[in-house]
XYZ file of C-alpha atoms in Angstrom:
348
model
C 0.000 0.000 0.000
C 2.766 2.423 0.956
C 4.573 1.636 -2.310
C 1.410 2.440 -4.263
C 0.979 5.764 -2.437
C 4.645 6.624 -3.090
C 4.224 5.793 -6.764
C 1.116 7.971 -7.084
C 2.915 10.802 -5.290
C 5.841 10.537 -7.694
C 3.497 10.689 -10.682
C 1.717 13.730 -9.225
C 5.013 15.548 -8.609
C 6.235 14.763 -12.121
C 2.962 16.077 -13.579
C 3.225 19.252 -11.514
C 6.792 19.835 -12.691
C 5.694 19.487 -16.331
C 2.786 21.910 -15.840
C 5.015 24.429 -14.050
C 7.710 24.204 -16.724
C 5.129 24.695 -19.456
C 3.694 27.742 -17.705
C 7.173 29.226 -17.359
C 8.004 28.871 -21.060
C 7.448 31.752 -23.493
C 4.768 31.328 -26.154
C 5.941 28.653 -28.545
C 6.113 29.018 -32.297
C 2.903 27.073 -32.818
C 0.993 30.015 -31.296
C 2.541 32.483 -33.733
C 1.239 33.224 -37.188
C 2.821 30.672 -39.535
C 5.465 31.770 -42.034
C 3.899 31.070 -45.448
C 5.646 28.950 -48.049
C 5.334 30.896 -51.293
C 6.417 30.991 -54.916
C 6.763 34.185 -56.953
C 3.425 35.954 -57.539
C 1.631 33.771 -54.973
C -0.972 35.431 -52.759
C -1.680 34.058 -49.289
C -3.862 35.163 -46.397
C -1.265 35.419 -43.629
C -3.745 36.601 -40.954
C -7.517 37.136 -40.979
C -8.174 39.734 -43.666
C -4.439 40.289 -44.321
C -2.952 39.155 -47.643
C 0.659 39.033 -48.854
C 1.845 38.901 -52.475
C 5.410 37.735 -53.112
C 7.031 39.531 -56.071
C 9.838 37.978 -58.102
C 13.409 39.125 -57.565
C 16.956 37.723 -57.734
C 20.290 39.199 -56.780
C 22.296 37.037 -59.186
C 19.958 35.346 -61.672
C 19.083 37.497 -64.735
C 16.560 34.889 -65.899
C 14.230 35.842 -63.062
C 12.195 38.936 -63.994
C 12.071 41.742 -61.450
C 8.495 42.064 -60.232
C 9.020 45.187 -58.156
C 7.980 45.398 -54.528
C 6.117 42.881 -52.431
C 2.583 43.821 -51.400
C 0.464 43.436 -48.297
C -3.183 44.445 -48.227
C -5.548 44.672 -45.287
C -9.301 44.258 -45.669
C -11.155 46.601 -43.318
C -14.937 46.591 -42.818
C -15.627 48.964 -45.708
C -12.368 49.339 -47.636
C -8.897 47.997 -48.394
C -5.485 49.388 -47.398
C -2.478 48.451 -49.568
C 1.215 48.673 -48.683
C 3.362 49.810 -51.636
C 2.410 50.913 -55.138
C 5.035 49.134 -57.296
C 5.492 50.004 -61.000
C 2.393 50.739 -63.125
C 2.317 47.341 -64.846
C 2.743 45.402 -61.622
C 0.225 47.646 -59.834
C -2.418 46.504 -62.328
C -1.434 42.871 -61.695
C -1.783 43.351 -57.941
C -5.161 45.075 -58.273
C -6.411 42.049 -60.215
C -5.217 39.801 -57.367
C -6.841 42.007 -54.722
C -10.174 41.752 -56.508
C -9.958 37.971 -56.193
C -9.828 38.336 -52.392
C -12.438 41.062 -51.768
C -15.029 43.255 -53.491
C -14.348 46.186 -51.191
C -12.856 49.373 -52.678
C -9.166 50.198 -52.336
C -9.109 53.397 -50.284
C -5.480 53.946 -49.212
C -2.091 52.949 -50.662
C 1.106 53.539 -48.698
C 4.282 54.449 -50.580
C 6.909 53.087 -48.190
C 9.367 55.424 -49.969
C 9.790 57.351 -53.224
C 11.645 54.785 -55.362
C 10.036 53.723 -58.637
C 9.335 50.115 -57.672
C 7.375 51.363 -54.655
C 5.748 54.586 -55.900
C 5.485 54.783 -59.699
C 2.312 52.677 -59.647
C 0.529 55.510 -57.797
C -1.157 56.546 -61.025
C -2.819 53.128 -61.418
C -4.063 52.994 -57.827
C -5.474 56.519 -58.152
C -7.586 55.357 -61.089
C -9.113 52.831 -58.680
C -10.100 55.717 -56.403
C -7.316 55.215 -53.857
C -5.539 57.978 -51.974
C -1.745 57.797 -51.853
C -0.171 58.105 -48.394
C 3.533 58.636 -47.639
C 5.920 60.152 -45.140
C 6.512 63.854 -45.755
C 10.105 63.256 -46.895
C 8.995 60.666 -49.444
C 6.353 63.087 -50.691
C 8.978 65.844 -50.938
C 11.456 63.690 -52.860
C 8.767 62.434 -55.222
C 7.680 65.991 -55.924
C 11.116 67.600 -56.197
C 12.961 64.914 -58.140
C 10.185 62.617 -59.319
C 9.364 64.260 -62.672
C 12.960 64.071 -63.987
C 13.482 60.570 -62.595
C 10.148 59.473 -64.111
C 11.243 60.856 -67.476
C 14.530 58.957 -67.284
C 12.802 55.731 -66.205
C 10.338 56.000 -69.100
C 13.212 55.307 -71.496
C 13.473 51.743 -70.173
C 9.882 50.898 -69.196
C 6.840 51.196 -71.464
C 4.426 51.126 -68.513
C 6.074 54.278 -67.185
C 6.152 55.921 -70.615
C 2.420 55.255 -71.083
C 1.430 56.803 -67.732
C 1.943 59.972 -65.683
C 3.581 60.437 -62.306
C 1.032 60.661 -59.481
C 2.024 62.603 -56.394
C 1.127 61.866 -52.771
C -2.342 62.845 -51.494
C -1.733 62.484 -47.756
C 1.652 63.033 -46.110
C 2.454 62.486 -42.450
C 5.261 63.173 -40.005
C 5.728 60.339 -37.467
C 2.513 58.330 -37.615
C -0.734 57.871 -39.566
C -3.355 55.527 -38.121
C -6.299 53.651 -39.644
C -8.649 51.675 -37.420
C -12.130 50.206 -37.282
C -13.718 47.304 -35.420
C -12.063 44.775 -37.741
C -8.523 46.004 -38.478
C -5.850 48.376 -37.194
C -2.886 49.659 -39.235
C -0.323 52.242 -38.139
C 1.972 53.828 -40.720
C 5.199 54.670 -38.870
C 8.372 56.621 -39.659
C 11.360 55.382 -37.658
C 13.938 57.704 -39.207
C 16.386 57.778 -42.116
C 17.187 54.208 -43.131
C 16.922 53.045 -46.774
C 15.766 56.595 -47.592
C 14.924 59.648 -45.515
C 11.235 59.079 -46.226
C 10.872 55.432 -45.219
C 7.565 54.335 -43.723
C 6.517 50.961 -42.350
C 3.036 49.602 -41.668
C 2.446 47.933 -38.314
C -0.569 45.737 -37.617
C -0.666 45.503 -33.797
C -3.657 43.156 -33.748
C -1.778 40.568 -35.813
C 1.802 41.493 -34.821
C 2.811 42.003 -38.440
C 5.316 44.619 -39.618
C 5.469 45.589 -43.314
C 8.829 47.289 -43.682
C 9.257 48.377 -47.284
C 12.978 48.427 -48.060
C 13.905 49.424 -44.519
C 14.171 45.654 -44.066
C 14.539 43.152 -46.913
C 15.087 39.409 -46.920
C 18.098 38.825 -49.154
C 20.859 40.705 -50.953
C 18.568 43.571 -51.915
C 19.872 46.443 -49.797
C 20.322 49.444 -52.071
C 22.223 51.919 -49.898
C 22.607 54.831 -52.315
C 20.023 56.984 -50.501
C 20.632 55.632 -47.017
C 22.102 56.765 -43.726
C 23.685 53.527 -42.538
C 24.268 54.638 -38.934
C 20.682 55.838 -38.610
C 19.453 52.697 -40.367
C 20.832 50.545 -37.550
C 18.961 52.686 -35.001
C 15.747 52.370 -37.011
C 16.026 48.582 -37.055
C 16.554 48.646 -33.294
C 13.394 50.733 -32.868
C 11.426 48.292 -35.016
C 12.676 45.467 -32.832
C 10.918 46.955 -29.822
C 7.541 46.153 -31.399
C 5.721 42.883 -30.814
C 6.251 41.055 -34.117
C 5.266 37.598 -35.325
C 5.872 38.195 -39.028
C 7.879 40.654 -41.090
C 6.642 41.349 -44.616
C 9.750 42.841 -46.263
C 9.878 45.117 -49.280
C 11.700 42.351 -51.192
C 12.225 38.693 -50.377
C 10.223 36.149 -48.413
C 8.138 36.693 -45.287
C 10.235 36.080 -42.177
C 10.276 36.056 -38.398
C 11.443 38.968 -36.280
C 15.054 37.752 -36.371
C 15.308 39.191 -39.895
C 15.840 42.572 -38.198
C 18.917 41.162 -36.452
C 20.351 39.882 -39.767
C 19.954 43.292 -41.354
C 21.487 44.968 -38.312
C 24.441 42.597 -38.378
C 25.065 43.297 -42.061
C 25.161 47.079 -41.654
C 27.119 46.892 -38.400
C 29.799 44.569 -39.757
C 30.001 46.458 -43.046
C 30.552 49.762 -41.260
C 33.144 48.186 -38.956
C 35.063 46.613 -41.856
C 35.090 49.828 -43.874
C 36.140 51.843 -40.815
C 39.027 49.431 -40.194
C 40.036 49.694 -43.851
C 40.091 53.486 -43.656
C 42.218 53.347 -40.511
C 44.615 51.031 -42.365
C 44.694 53.558 -45.246
C 43.214 51.096 -47.731
C 41.384 52.133 -50.898
C 37.715 51.313 -51.535
C 38.827 48.618 -53.967
C 41.150 47.030 -51.391
C 38.464 47.112 -48.705
C 35.913 45.571 -51.089
C 38.265 42.792 -52.140
C 38.969 41.874 -48.516
C 35.350 41.609 -47.358
C 34.233 38.125 -46.377
C 31.048 37.482 -44.342
C 30.341 33.705 -44.608
C 27.113 34.081 -42.618
C 25.837 36.582 -45.195
C 26.043 34.012 -48.004
C 24.219 31.493 -45.801
C 21.425 34.051 -45.466
C 21.261 35.547 -48.976
C 22.824 32.943 -51.257
C 25.499 35.354 -52.544
C 28.819 36.586 -51.235
C 28.802 39.953 -49.524
C 30.404 41.731 -52.516
C 29.255 39.445 -55.314
C 26.737 41.932 -56.747
C 27.280 45.395 -58.169
C 24.754 46.761 -55.685
C 26.737 45.444 -52.717
C 29.979 46.781 -54.155
C 28.287 50.173 -54.375
C 27.267 49.784 -50.730
C 30.935 49.578 -49.729
C 31.602 52.831 -51.605
C 28.597 54.451 -49.963
C 29.682 53.546 -46.435
C 33.241 54.606 -47.250
C 31.986 58.020 -48.382
C 29.787 58.313 -45.291
C 32.670 57.627 -42.935
C 34.892 60.014 -44.882
C 32.300 62.785 -44.443
C 31.545 63.037 -48.149
C 27.759 62.549 -47.924
C 25.166 65.129 -46.897
C 22.335 62.953 -45.612
C 19.910 65.885 -45.643
C 20.249 66.194 -49.426
C 20.614 62.559 -50.415
C 17.901 61.055 -52.606
C 18.077 63.485 -55.497
C 19.891 60.950 -57.676
C 17.751 58.205 -59.251
C 17.673 54.739 -57.749
C 18.137 51.586 -59.868
C 14.995 50.146 -61.428
C 16.326 46.596 -61.446
C 18.712 44.079 -59.883
C 21.346 42.383 -62.011
C 24.342 40.179 -61.127
C 27.815 41.608 -61.380
C 29.166 40.603 -64.815
C 32.567 39.665 -63.425
C 31.370 37.827 -60.313
C 32.986 38.462 -56.947
C 34.827 41.741 -56.498
C 38.508 41.475 -57.230
C 38.198 38.539 -59.643
């Protein structure tokens, strides 16, 4: 009898330990929104009333067509909110996909920044009756430099040539909020990162952050209009939000740890360039010596395998040498495409 009581007591204690340990654990991944498995141009409902469209892109494969920015749209009670405008042709493609998911009108479109693959589709969305929303700096850059950049871009893209540049309808400073009983979206400006006018869309109800190019998943960091030191601070500020999923401007949907990968890239790049300057090395010598094995594991390419990444080294070098005025940056056009470096890895 005593043995039986001791056995039952042992079982009860073991059960209690399991329950206590489970209660002490943080929420496991099964309670988070799942990361969707997607192919290019797929659309998936990643949370109730929230849809993500994955646009094609490749850092080193010219056979893959560039589909512009990714898109997220949020279906409110009476209307739809869309993150990013893309190019005109792709905007029309996305509108067709939206209409497969809801009959509600598209009321607001956020330009996460002024670059063509995120803002030149404004004209198409406006024809649907949507208002274009952007941070005040993005609106300023699109107005001041947009017409000339649009004209230049029209030489290479028929969809741009056949349309007209549409400016921003609603600009905001730090925050612009949309909310009803079904959905809640906050457009937020964290500071100068990819551009001075970057905006992200945060969905607190679903713990989703749509980052535009302030955070991308892959070797897609164009730094020509960036402030790399400020960019790191912006990523840190984003990390203070409760996030299950990040919907990046380019690349696949990811968990919150994508912010840490981006931060590591900019931090290590700045440190390597700074060390090279201290050692009196040229930009070419610094570029040739860069080697971040973890970066290739993440992106599939070496850290200086693409022309864009080589340009990033030059940009950081010029920043650290005091040759960049971050208040004026953004006047030059940004690239409309991604292409692999014709000679492969820098220095070869």
